[in-house]
CSV table of C-alpha atoms in Angstrom, one decimal:
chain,number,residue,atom,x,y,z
A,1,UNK,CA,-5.1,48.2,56.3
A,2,UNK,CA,-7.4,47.8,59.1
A,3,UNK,CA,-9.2,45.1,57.6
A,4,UNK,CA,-6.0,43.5,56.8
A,5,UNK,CA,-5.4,42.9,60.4
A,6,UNK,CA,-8.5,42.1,61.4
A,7,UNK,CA,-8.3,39.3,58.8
A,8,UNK,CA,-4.9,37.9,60.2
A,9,UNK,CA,-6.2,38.3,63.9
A,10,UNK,CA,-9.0,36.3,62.5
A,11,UNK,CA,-6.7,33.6,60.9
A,12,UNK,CA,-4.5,33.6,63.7
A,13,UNK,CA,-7.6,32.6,66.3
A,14,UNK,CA,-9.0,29.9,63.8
A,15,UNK,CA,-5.6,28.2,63.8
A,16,UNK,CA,-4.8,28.4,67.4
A,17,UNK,CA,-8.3,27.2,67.9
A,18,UNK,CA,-8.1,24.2,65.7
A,19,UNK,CA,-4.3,23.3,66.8
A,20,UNK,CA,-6.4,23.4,70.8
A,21,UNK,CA,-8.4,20.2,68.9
A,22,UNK,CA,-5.5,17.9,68.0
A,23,UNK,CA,-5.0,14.3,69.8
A,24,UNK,CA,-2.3,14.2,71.7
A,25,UNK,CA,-0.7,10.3,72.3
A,26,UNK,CA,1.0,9.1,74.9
A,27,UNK,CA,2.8,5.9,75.1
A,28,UNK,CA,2.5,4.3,78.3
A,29,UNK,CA,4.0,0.5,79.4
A,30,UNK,CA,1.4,-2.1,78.6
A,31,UNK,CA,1.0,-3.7,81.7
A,32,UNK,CA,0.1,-0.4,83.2
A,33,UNK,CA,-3.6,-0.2,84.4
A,34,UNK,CA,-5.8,2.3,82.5
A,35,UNK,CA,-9.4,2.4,83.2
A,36,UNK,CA,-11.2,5.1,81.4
A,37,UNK,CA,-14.5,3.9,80.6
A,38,UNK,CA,-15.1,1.0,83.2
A,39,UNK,CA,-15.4,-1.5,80.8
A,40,UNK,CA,-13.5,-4.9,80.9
A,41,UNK,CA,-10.6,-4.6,80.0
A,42,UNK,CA,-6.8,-5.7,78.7
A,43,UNK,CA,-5.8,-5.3,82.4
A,44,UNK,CA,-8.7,-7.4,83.7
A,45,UNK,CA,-8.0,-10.3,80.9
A,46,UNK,CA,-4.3,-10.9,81.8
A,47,UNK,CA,-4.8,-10.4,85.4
A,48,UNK,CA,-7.7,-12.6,86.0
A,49,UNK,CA,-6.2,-15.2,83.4
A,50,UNK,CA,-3.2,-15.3,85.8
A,51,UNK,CA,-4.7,-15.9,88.9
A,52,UNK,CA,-6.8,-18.3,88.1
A,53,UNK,CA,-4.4,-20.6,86.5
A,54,UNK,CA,-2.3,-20.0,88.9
A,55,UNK,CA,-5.2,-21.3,91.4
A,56,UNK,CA,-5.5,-24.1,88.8
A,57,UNK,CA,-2.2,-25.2,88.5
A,58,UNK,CA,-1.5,-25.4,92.7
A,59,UNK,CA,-4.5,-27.7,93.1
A,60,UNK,CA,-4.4,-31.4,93.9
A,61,UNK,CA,-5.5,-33.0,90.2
A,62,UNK,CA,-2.0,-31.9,89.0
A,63,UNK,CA,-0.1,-33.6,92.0
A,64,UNK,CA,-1.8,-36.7,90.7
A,65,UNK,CA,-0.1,-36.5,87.3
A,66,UNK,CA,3.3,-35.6,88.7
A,67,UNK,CA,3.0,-38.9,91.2
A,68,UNK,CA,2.3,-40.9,87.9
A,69,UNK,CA,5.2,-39.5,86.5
A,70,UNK,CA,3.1,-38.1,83.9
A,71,UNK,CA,2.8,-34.4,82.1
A,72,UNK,CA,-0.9,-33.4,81.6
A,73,UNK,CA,-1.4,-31.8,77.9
A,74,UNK,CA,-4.8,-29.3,77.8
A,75,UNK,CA,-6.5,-27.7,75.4
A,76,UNK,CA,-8.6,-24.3,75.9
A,77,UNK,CA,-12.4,-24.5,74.4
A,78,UNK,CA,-15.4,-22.7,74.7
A,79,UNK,CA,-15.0,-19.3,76.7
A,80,UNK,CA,-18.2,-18.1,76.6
A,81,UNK,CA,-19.1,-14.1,76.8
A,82,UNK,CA,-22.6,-13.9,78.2
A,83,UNK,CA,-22.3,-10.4,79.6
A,84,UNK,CA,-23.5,-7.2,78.6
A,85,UNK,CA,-20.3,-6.0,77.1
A,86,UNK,CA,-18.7,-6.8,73.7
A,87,UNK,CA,-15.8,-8.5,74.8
A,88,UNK,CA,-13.0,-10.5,73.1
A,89,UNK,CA,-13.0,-13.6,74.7
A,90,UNK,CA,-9.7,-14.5,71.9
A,91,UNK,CA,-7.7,-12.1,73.8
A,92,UNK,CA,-8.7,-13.7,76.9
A,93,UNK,CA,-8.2,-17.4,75.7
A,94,UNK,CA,-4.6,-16.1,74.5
A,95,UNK,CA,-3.8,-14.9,77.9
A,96,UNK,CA,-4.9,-18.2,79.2
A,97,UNK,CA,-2.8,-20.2,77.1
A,98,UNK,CA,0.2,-17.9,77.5
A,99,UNK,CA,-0.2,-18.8,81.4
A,100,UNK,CA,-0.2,-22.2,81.1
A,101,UNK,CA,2.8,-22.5,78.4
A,102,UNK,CA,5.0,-20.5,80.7
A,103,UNK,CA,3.9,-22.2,84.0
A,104,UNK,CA,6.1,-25.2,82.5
A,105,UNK,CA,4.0,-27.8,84.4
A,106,UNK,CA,1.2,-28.7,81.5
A,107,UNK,CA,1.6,-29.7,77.9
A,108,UNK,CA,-0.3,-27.7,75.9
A,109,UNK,CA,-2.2,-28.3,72.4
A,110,UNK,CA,-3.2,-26.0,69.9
A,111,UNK,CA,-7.3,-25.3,70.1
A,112,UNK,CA,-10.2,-26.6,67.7
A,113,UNK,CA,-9.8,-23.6,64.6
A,114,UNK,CA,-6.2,-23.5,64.7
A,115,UNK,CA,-5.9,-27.5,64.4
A,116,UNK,CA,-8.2,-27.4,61.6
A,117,UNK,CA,-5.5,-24.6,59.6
A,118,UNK,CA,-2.6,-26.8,60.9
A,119,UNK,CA,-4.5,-29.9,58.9
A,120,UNK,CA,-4.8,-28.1,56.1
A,121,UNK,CA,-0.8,-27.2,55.7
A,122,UNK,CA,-0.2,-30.8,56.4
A,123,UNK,CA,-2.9,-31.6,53.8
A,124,UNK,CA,-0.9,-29.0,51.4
A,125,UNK,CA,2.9,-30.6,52.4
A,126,UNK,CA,1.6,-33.8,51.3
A,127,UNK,CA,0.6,-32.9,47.7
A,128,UNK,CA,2.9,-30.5,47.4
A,129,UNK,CA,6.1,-30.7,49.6
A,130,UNK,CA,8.9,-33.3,49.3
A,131,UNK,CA,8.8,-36.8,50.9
A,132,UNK,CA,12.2,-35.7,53.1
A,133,UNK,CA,10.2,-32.3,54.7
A,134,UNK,CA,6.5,-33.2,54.3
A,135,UNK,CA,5.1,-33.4,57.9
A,136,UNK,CA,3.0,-36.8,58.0
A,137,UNK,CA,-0.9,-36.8,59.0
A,138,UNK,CA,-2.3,-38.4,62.3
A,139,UNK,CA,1.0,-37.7,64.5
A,140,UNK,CA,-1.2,-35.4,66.5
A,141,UNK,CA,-1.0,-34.9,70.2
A,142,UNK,CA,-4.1,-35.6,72.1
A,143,UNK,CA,-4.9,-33.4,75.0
A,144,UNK,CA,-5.9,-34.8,78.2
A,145,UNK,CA,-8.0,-32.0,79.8
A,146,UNK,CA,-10.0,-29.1,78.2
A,147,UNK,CA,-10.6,-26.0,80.1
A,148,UNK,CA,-13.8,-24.6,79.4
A,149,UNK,CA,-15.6,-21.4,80.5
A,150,UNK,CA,-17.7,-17.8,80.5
A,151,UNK,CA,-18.0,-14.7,81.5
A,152,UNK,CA,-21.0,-13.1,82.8
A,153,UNK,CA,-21.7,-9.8,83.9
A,154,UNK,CA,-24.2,-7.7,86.2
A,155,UNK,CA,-25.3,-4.0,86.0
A,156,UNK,CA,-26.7,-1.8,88.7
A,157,UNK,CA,-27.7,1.8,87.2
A,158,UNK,CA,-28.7,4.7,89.3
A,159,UNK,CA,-28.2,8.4,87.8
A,160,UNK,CA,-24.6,8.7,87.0
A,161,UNK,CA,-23.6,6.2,89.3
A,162,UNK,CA,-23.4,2.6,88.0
A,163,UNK,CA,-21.4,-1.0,89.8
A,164,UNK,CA,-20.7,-3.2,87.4
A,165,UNK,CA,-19.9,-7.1,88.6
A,166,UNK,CA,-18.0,-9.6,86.7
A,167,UNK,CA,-17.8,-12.7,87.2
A,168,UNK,CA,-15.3,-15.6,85.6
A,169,UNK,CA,-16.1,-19.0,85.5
A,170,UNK,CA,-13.5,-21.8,84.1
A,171,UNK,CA,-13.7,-25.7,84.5
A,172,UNK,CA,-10.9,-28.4,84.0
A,173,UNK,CA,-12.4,-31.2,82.0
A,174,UNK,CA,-10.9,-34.9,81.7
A,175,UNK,CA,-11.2,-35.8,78.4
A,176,UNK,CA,-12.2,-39.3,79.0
A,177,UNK,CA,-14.0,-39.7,81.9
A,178,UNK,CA,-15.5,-35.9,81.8
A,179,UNK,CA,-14.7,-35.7,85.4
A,180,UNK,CA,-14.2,-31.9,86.5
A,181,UNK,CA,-10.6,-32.0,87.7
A,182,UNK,CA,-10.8,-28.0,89.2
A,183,UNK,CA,-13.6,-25.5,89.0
A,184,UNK,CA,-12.8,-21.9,89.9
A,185,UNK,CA,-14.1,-18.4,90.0
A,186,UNK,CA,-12.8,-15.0,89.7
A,187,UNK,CA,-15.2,-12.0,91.0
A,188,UNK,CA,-14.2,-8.1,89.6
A,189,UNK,CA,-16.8,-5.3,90.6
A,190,UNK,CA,-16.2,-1.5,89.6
A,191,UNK,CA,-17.6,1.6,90.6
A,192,UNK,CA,-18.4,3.9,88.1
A,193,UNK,CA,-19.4,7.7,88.4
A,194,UNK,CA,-19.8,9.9,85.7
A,195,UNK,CA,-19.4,13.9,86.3
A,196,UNK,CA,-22.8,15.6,85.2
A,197,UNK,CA,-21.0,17.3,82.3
A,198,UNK,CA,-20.4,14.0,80.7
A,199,UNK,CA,-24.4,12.9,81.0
């Protein structure tokens, strides 16, 4: 009998003990700023994305095109990761783009890779769609200006304590004259410290 209980006290510890291990989730708004490791981040892509075109957009180039009557269309290329983290520069790009569609003030034009799959539907439609729905080949829009760019990235480790420094870079190209229409910067830096029972 006594062994009995000493087996169910037993059972009873190993499953309180493994039900202590579960994940717990939490859904939280996803805008909301969440920095656990220090790393960039989904928080610094949108915000940083915003500012800058928001920088972009208020500068004098674009008064130029709105004195001509004229809406500039631009294209996002290269954005460049040459720091020390792995970071998705296509969620970046996407946060770029979704600035500039909503500002309303730009035309905007679909990037290198997702050209080349819109060719190839059109490519499909015209072997295999009929002549009344078949979207026709070489009705594309041109863009005007390209915004190119990178982000780099600086480390200084002591210990447990690290500052990490970002910095963004982005440049608005004309297309034809390869003038740079706006060039402008966006600086992050973050303190990190790690609590000794984490080393």
């Amino acid at each position: 009998m006594k062994s009995f209980y000493s087996r169910s006290a037993s059972i009873l510890c190993t499953a309180l003990l493994l039900s202590g291990c579960g994940t717990k989730v939490t859904r939280v708004s996803s805008d909301s700023t969440i920095d656990l490791s220090g790393k960039w981040n989904d928080t610094d892509s949108r915000l940083v994305a915003e500012e800058m075109l928001k920088d972009c957009l208020s500068e004098p180039w674009l008064q130029d095109y709105v004195a001509q009557k004229k809406t500039p269309t631009v294209v996002v290329g290269d954005i460049r990761n040459m720091s020390h983290e792995h970071i998705s520069t296509e969620t970046f790009i996407n946060d770029i783009e979704r600035a500039l569609v909503n500002s309303g003030k730009v035309d905007f034009v679909a990037n290198k890779a997702e050209r080349d799959e819109l060719r190839g539907e059109v490519a499909d439609q015209a072997a295999n769609a009929s002549v009344e729905t078949r979207q026709a080949a070489g009705e594309e829009s041109g863009a005007d200006l390209m915004l190119l760019g990178s982000i780099n990235s600086t480390v200084d480790q002591e210990g447990g304590k690290s500052v990490v420094f970002y910095q963004i870079n982005l440049e608005l190209v004309n297309l034809t004259t390869h003038r740079k229409l706006w060039i402008g910067d966006k600086k992050i830096k973050k303190f990190i410290e790690k609590s000794s029972s984490s080393l």
